[in-house]
């Protein structure tokens, strides 16, 4: 295992400006929880915490995030988005796009975004994002957690059909030699810094790029929205980031969130 180069990560953030400060820890229960604790005692905006291993990482709805020590990219950052608070959910979308662009820049892969917060390769989950609003010292802020399956070739039994890693999807000789996690992390940080500027410039341009990478586009899906199960075909992601669904009954719905979304046959 080659550890992450903390100096290279900090240099990337310093070059981007904005006063970002990077920490790399050997192990944490959760990088997002570490930032929450930091926010409770000081202004944590601008902090980025990486962990080589997480013992209690989680995704949406408190699902556990499985990760192998020293193989993946596990980090969280604290920010105050440059848009009104009602629009803070857009951070997840802009960050998902940043993850895709960083992977495209560093590897011969074409990741896709599974609305609202997962990244897919070859029809399987390779990364997840979790955005949480926290009220800490200095006011409200967003903690954005990102977990990417990186260098692992072996997956836990039961996940092989559902998940993958960047390395598993790479061609030879990259697959055999493994990935430079620091190189990918540097690209991730650069694109995440640029995502903030994109939010300031306007969301429609972000959505145009997201739409080109939308994994669910045109697919039949089953989803759970506010406790209600729905079936239909995804026909668009609109300029506000909503999933546009044509239901089996012919009703057109625009959804800003869903507890669960699954593609189905048919």
Tab-separated table of C-alpha atoms in Angstrom:
chain	number	residue	atom	x	y	z
A	1	UNK	CA	0.000	0.000	0.000
A	2	UNK	CA	1.324	3.413	-0.981
A	3	UNK	CA	-0.129	5.960	1.436
A	4	UNK	CA	-1.732	9.160	0.269
A	5	UNK	CA	0.724	12.041	-0.095
A	6	UNK	CA	-0.648	14.707	2.233
A	7	UNK	CA	1.797	17.334	0.941
A	8	UNK	CA	0.653	16.816	-2.663
A	9	UNK	CA	-2.985	17.076	-1.619
A	10	UNK	CA	-2.359	20.279	0.310
A	11	UNK	CA	-0.391	21.738	-2.613
A	12	UNK	CA	-3.348	21.121	-4.941
A	13	UNK	CA	-5.675	22.963	-2.570
A	14	UNK	CA	-3.238	25.819	-2.013
A	15	UNK	CA	-2.910	26.291	-5.762
A	16	UNK	CA	-6.700	26.434	-6.073
A	17	UNK	CA	-6.895	29.139	-3.398
A	18	UNK	CA	-9.563	29.589	-0.765
A	19	UNK	CA	-7.535	28.584	2.286
A	20	UNK	CA	-8.359	24.857	2.212
A	21	UNK	CA	-6.489	22.716	4.752
A	22	UNK	CA	-5.967	18.984	4.257
A	23	UNK	CA	-5.461	16.291	6.883
A	24	UNK	CA	-4.743	12.601	6.223
A	25	UNK	CA	-5.465	10.131	9.017
A	26	UNK	CA	-4.492	6.428	9.125
A	27	UNK	CA	-7.912	5.452	10.478
A	28	UNK	CA	-11.125	7.128	11.573
A	29	UNK	CA	-14.610	5.861	12.339
A	30	UNK	CA	-15.956	8.356	9.763
A	31	UNK	CA	-14.397	11.383	8.081
A	32	UNK	CA	-17.764	13.147	8.085
A	33	UNK	CA	-18.246	12.525	11.792
A	34	UNK	CA	-14.730	13.848	12.422
A	35	UNK	CA	-15.650	17.069	10.630
A	36	UNK	CA	-18.925	17.329	12.537
A	37	UNK	CA	-17.001	17.135	15.799
A	38	UNK	CA	-14.584	19.770	14.510
A	39	UNK	CA	-17.469	22.047	13.509
A	40	UNK	CA	-18.903	21.835	17.024
A	41	UNK	CA	-15.808	23.454	18.534
A	42	UNK	CA	-14.420	25.672	15.755
A	43	UNK	CA	-15.247	27.027	12.314
A	44	UNK	CA	-14.542	23.970	10.165
A	45	UNK	CA	-15.217	25.566	6.769
A	46	UNK	CA	-12.289	24.834	4.470
A	47	UNK	CA	-11.224	21.644	6.247
A	48	UNK	CA	-10.726	18.433	4.254
A	49	UNK	CA	-10.154	15.144	6.062
A	50	UNK	CA	-8.950	11.961	4.344
A	51	UNK	CA	-8.730	8.561	6.034
A	52	UNK	CA	-6.809	5.520	4.823
A	53	UNK	CA	-9.416	3.416	6.582
A	54	UNK	CA	-12.904	3.978	7.999
A	55	UNK	CA	-14.434	1.724	10.611
A	56	UNK	CA	-17.924	3.252	10.528
A	57	UNK	CA	-18.284	4.862	7.110
A	58	UNK	CA	-21.849	5.279	5.911
A	59	UNK	CA	-23.962	6.343	2.976
A	60	UNK	CA	-27.529	7.583	2.663
A	61	UNK	CA	-30.109	6.306	5.167
A	62	UNK	CA	-27.173	5.313	7.458
A	63	UNK	CA	-26.135	2.430	5.157
A	64	UNK	CA	-22.641	1.159	5.940
A	65	UNK	CA	-19.948	1.914	3.358
A	66	UNK	CA	-17.612	-1.074	2.958
A	67	UNK	CA	-13.962	-0.155	2.363
A	68	UNK	CA	-10.583	-1.876	2.482
A	69	UNK	CA	-7.728	-0.175	4.404
A	70	UNK	CA	-5.327	1.712	2.160
A	71	UNK	CA	-7.186	0.889	-1.044
A	72	UNK	CA	-9.915	3.469	-1.460
A	73	UNK	CA	-10.443	7.229	-1.433
A	74	UNK	CA	-12.395	8.219	1.654
A	75	UNK	CA	-12.720	11.868	2.544
A	76	UNK	CA	-15.014	14.678	3.628
A	77	UNK	CA	-14.874	18.434	3.267
A	78	UNK	CA	-16.668	21.266	5.010
A	79	UNK	CA	-17.887	24.202	2.959
A	80	UNK	CA	-20.363	27.018	2.907
A	81	UNK	CA	-21.850	26.965	-0.623
A	82	UNK	CA	-21.955	30.239	-2.587
A	83	UNK	CA	-25.720	29.991	-3.089
A	84	UNK	CA	-28.746	30.505	-0.841
A	85	UNK	CA	-29.362	27.744	1.678
A	86	UNK	CA	-32.468	26.446	-0.105
A	87	UNK	CA	-30.198	25.529	-3.025
A	88	UNK	CA	-27.550	23.704	-0.996
A	89	UNK	CA	-28.750	20.263	-2.222
A	90	UNK	CA	-27.187	21.243	-5.547
A	91	UNK	CA	-23.788	20.676	-3.934
A	92	UNK	CA	-24.284	16.913	-4.251
A	93	UNK	CA	-24.957	17.171	-7.987
A	94	UNK	CA	-21.998	19.467	-8.664
A	95	UNK	CA	-19.722	17.223	-6.588
A	96	UNK	CA	-20.872	14.081	-8.419
A	97	UNK	CA	-19.958	15.760	-11.686
A	98	UNK	CA	-16.553	16.708	-10.247
A	99	UNK	CA	-15.898	13.074	-9.301
A	100	UNK	CA	-16.743	11.922	-12.829
A	101	UNK	CA	-14.518	14.532	-14.431
A	102	UNK	CA	-11.583	13.681	-12.158
A	103	UNK	CA	-11.873	9.982	-13.009
A	104	UNK	CA	-12.135	10.788	-16.722
A	105	UNK	CA	-9.011	12.951	-16.464
A	106	UNK	CA	-6.835	10.356	-14.729
A	107	UNK	CA	-8.110	6.998	-16.021
A	108	UNK	CA	-9.467	5.548	-19.301
A	109	UNK	CA	-12.939	5.198	-17.810
A	110	UNK	CA	-16.363	6.729	-18.430
A	111	UNK	CA	-18.205	6.982	-15.111
A	112	UNK	CA	-21.888	7.838	-14.951
A	113	UNK	CA	-24.038	9.521	-12.321
A	114	UNK	CA	-26.896	7.527	-10.833
A	115	UNK	CA	-29.269	10.168	-9.505
A	116	UNK	CA	-29.109	11.470	-6.904
A	117	UNK	CA	-25.737	10.640	-5.361
A	118	UNK	CA	-23.970	7.548	-6.723
A	119	UNK	CA	-21.291	7.050	-9.365
A	120	UNK	CA	-21.486	3.985	-11.592
A	121	UNK	CA	-19.072	2.120	-13.848
A	122	UNK	CA	-20.224	-0.739	-16.084
A	123	UNK	CA	-23.621	-0.663	-14.396
A	124	UNK	CA	-22.198	-1.058	-10.881
A	125	UNK	CA	-21.634	1.350	-8.014
A	126	UNK	CA	-18.075	2.621	-7.674
A	127	UNK	CA	-18.597	5.692	-5.490
A	128	UNK	CA	-21.125	7.395	-3.270
A	129	UNK	CA	-21.634	10.890	-1.925
A	130	UNK	CA	-23.351	12.014	1.254
A	131	UNK	CA	-24.185	15.673	1.883
A	132	UNK	CA	-25.246	16.821	5.345
A	133	UNK	CA	-26.121	20.270	6.675
A	134	UNK	CA	-24.563	20.961	10.069
A	135	UNK	CA	-25.029	23.893	12.422
A	136	UNK	CA	-21.688	24.543	14.066
A	137	UNK	CA	-19.432	27.328	15.231
A	138	UNK	CA	-19.661	30.056	12.612
A	139	UNK	CA	-23.131	29.038	11.429
A	140	UNK	CA	-24.583	26.474	9.045
A	141	UNK	CA	-22.291	24.582	6.695
A	142	UNK	CA	-22.315	21.566	4.407
A	143	UNK	CA	-20.255	18.463	5.089
A	144	UNK	CA	-19.714	16.539	1.878
A	145	UNK	CA	-18.528	12.963	2.283
A	146	UNK	CA	-17.167	10.980	-0.668
A	147	UNK	CA	-16.208	7.314	-0.795
A	148	UNK	CA	-14.641	5.808	-3.918
A	149	UNK	CA	-13.739	2.154	-4.390
A	150	UNK	CA	-10.202	2.516	-5.694
A	151	UNK	CA	-7.489	-0.144	-5.780
A	152	UNK	CA	-9.354	-3.172	-4.501
A	153	UNK	CA	-9.731	-6.139	-6.832
A	154	UNK	CA	-11.633	-8.333	-4.383
A	155	UNK	CA	-15.110	-7.389	-3.216
A	156	UNK	CA	-17.125	-8.791	-0.310
A	157	UNK	CA	-19.326	-11.725	-1.228
A	158	UNK	CA	-22.738	-10.450	-2.157
A	159	UNK	CA	-21.460	-7.173	-3.619
A	160	UNK	CA	-19.815	-8.454	-6.802
A	161	UNK	CA	-23.029	-8.050	-8.814
A	162	UNK	CA	-23.713	-4.599	-7.366
A	163	UNK	CA	-20.382	-2.830	-6.878
A	164	UNK	CA	-16.999	-2.453	-8.512
A	165	UNK	CA	-13.770	-0.474	-8.135
A	166	UNK	CA	-11.843	1.862	-10.394
A	167	UNK	CA	-9.052	-0.685	-10.701
A	168	UNK	CA	-11.406	-3.569	-11.554
A	169	UNK	CA	-12.761	-1.592	-14.508
A	170	UNK	CA	-9.383	-0.427	-15.842
A	171	UNK	CA	-7.707	-2.185	-18.773
A	172	UNK	CA	-4.231	-3.680	-18.602
A	173	UNK	CA	-1.547	-2.734	-17.681
A	174	UNK	CA	-3.255	-0.342	-15.252
A	175	UNK	CA	-5.285	-3.114	-13.657
A	176	UNK	CA	-2.177	-5.176	-12.845
A	177	UNK	CA	0.017	-2.385	-11.529
A	178	UNK	CA	-2.698	-0.587	-9.580
A	179	UNK	CA	-3.727	3.038	-9.292
A	180	UNK	CA	-1.936	6.097	-7.985
A	181	UNK	CA	-4.504	7.196	-5.431
A	182	UNK	CA	-2.750	10.498	-4.782
A	183	UNK	CA	-2.908	11.426	-8.471
A	184	UNK	CA	-6.638	10.734	-8.541
A	185	UNK	CA	-7.193	12.566	-5.241
A	186	UNK	CA	-5.352	15.655	-6.519
A	187	UNK	CA	-7.601	15.696	-9.594
A	188	UNK	CA	-10.649	15.241	-7.362
A	189	UNK	CA	-9.711	18.218	-5.217
A	190	UNK	CA	-9.094	20.437	-8.237
A	191	UNK	CA	-12.444	19.565	-9.765
A	192	UNK	CA	-14.251	19.983	-6.446
A	193	UNK	CA	-12.740	23.442	-6.037
A	194	UNK	CA	-13.900	24.281	-9.564
A	195	UNK	CA	-17.391	22.972	-8.734
A	196	UNK	CA	-17.828	25.803	-6.270
A	197	UNK	CA	-17.182	28.314	-9.052
A	198	UNK	CA	-19.625	26.441	-11.283
A	199	UNK	CA	-22.363	26.812	-8.705
A	200	UNK	CA	-21.752	30.536	-8.632
A	201	UNK	CA	-21.829	30.733	-12.435
A	202	UNK	CA	-25.193	28.984	-12.697
A	203	UNK	CA	-26.715	25.529	-12.296
A	204	UNK	CA	-28.077	24.878	-15.831
A	205	UNK	CA	-24.541	24.424	-17.190
A	206	UNK	CA	-23.820	21.909	-14.430
A	207	UNK	CA	-26.967	19.984	-15.288
A	208	UNK	CA	-26.117	19.923	-18.978
A	209	UNK	CA	-22.866	18.112	-18.146
A	210	UNK	CA	-24.616	15.846	-15.635
A	211	UNK	CA	-27.316	14.902	-18.134
A	212	UNK	CA	-24.660	13.593	-20.544
A	213	UNK	CA	-23.497	11.218	-17.806
A	214	UNK	CA	-26.907	10.229	-16.416
A	215	UNK	CA	-26.998	6.471	-15.912
A	216	UNK	CA	-30.765	6.293	-15.383
A	217	UNK	CA	-31.739	8.198	-18.518
A	218	UNK	CA	-34.317	6.225	-20.485
A	219	UNK	CA	-34.443	3.387	-17.965
A	220	UNK	CA	-37.451	1.910	-16.236
A	221	UNK	CA	-37.130	2.459	-12.492
A	222	UNK	CA	-38.804	1.638	-9.218
A	223	UNK	CA	-38.389	4.323	-6.596
A	224	UNK	CA	-39.526	5.217	-3.128
A	225	UNK	CA	-40.563	8.852	-2.714
A	226	UNK	CA	-41.816	10.097	0.658
A	227	UNK	CA	-42.738	6.539	1.585
A	228	UNK	CA	-44.676	5.921	-1.633
A	229	UNK	CA	-43.512	3.390	-4.217
A	230	UNK	CA	-43.529	4.554	-7.838
A	231	UNK	CA	-42.773	2.918	-11.184
A	232	UNK	CA	-41.964	4.633	-14.452
A	233	UNK	CA	-39.393	5.614	-17.058
A	234	UNK	CA	-36.789	8.318	-16.537
A	235	UNK	CA	-37.194	10.828	-19.357
A	236	UNK	CA	-35.009	13.699	-18.171
A	237	UNK	CA	-33.022	15.461	-15.485
A	238	UNK	CA	-34.283	19.018	-15.564
A	239	UNK	CA	-32.361	22.280	-15.152
A	240	UNK	CA	-33.072	22.248	-11.398
A	241	UNK	CA	-31.590	18.783	-10.926
A	242	UNK	CA	-34.925	17.017	-10.552
A	243	UNK	CA	-35.543	13.522	-11.894
A	244	UNK	CA	-38.345	13.647	-14.465
A	245	UNK	CA	-40.376	10.458	-14.446
A	246	UNK	CA	-43.138	9.272	-16.755
A	247	UNK	CA	-45.190	6.929	-14.597
A	248	UNK	CA	-46.825	3.748	-15.789
A	249	UNK	CA	-50.125	5.644	-15.687
A	250	UNK	CA	-48.848	8.359	-18.017
A	251	UNK	CA	-48.266	11.004	-15.348
A	252	UNK	CA	-45.192	13.235	-15.659
A	253	UNK	CA	-43.505	13.882	-12.309
A	254	UNK	CA	-40.459	15.964	-11.367
A	255	UNK	CA	-38.855	14.692	-8.160
A	256	UNK	CA	-36.218	16.539	-6.169
A	257	UNK	CA	-35.400	13.539	-3.971
A	258	UNK	CA	-36.118	9.868	-3.400
A	259	UNK	CA	-35.277	7.457	-0.614
A	260	UNK	CA	-34.480	4.671	-3.068
A	261	UNK	CA	-34.077	4.387	-6.836
A	262	UNK	CA	-33.539	1.113	-8.690
A	263	UNK	CA	-33.447	0.313	-12.372
A	264	UNK	CA	-35.741	-2.552	-13.346
A	265	UNK	CA	-36.159	-4.720	-16.408
A	266	UNK	CA	-38.900	-3.860	-18.856
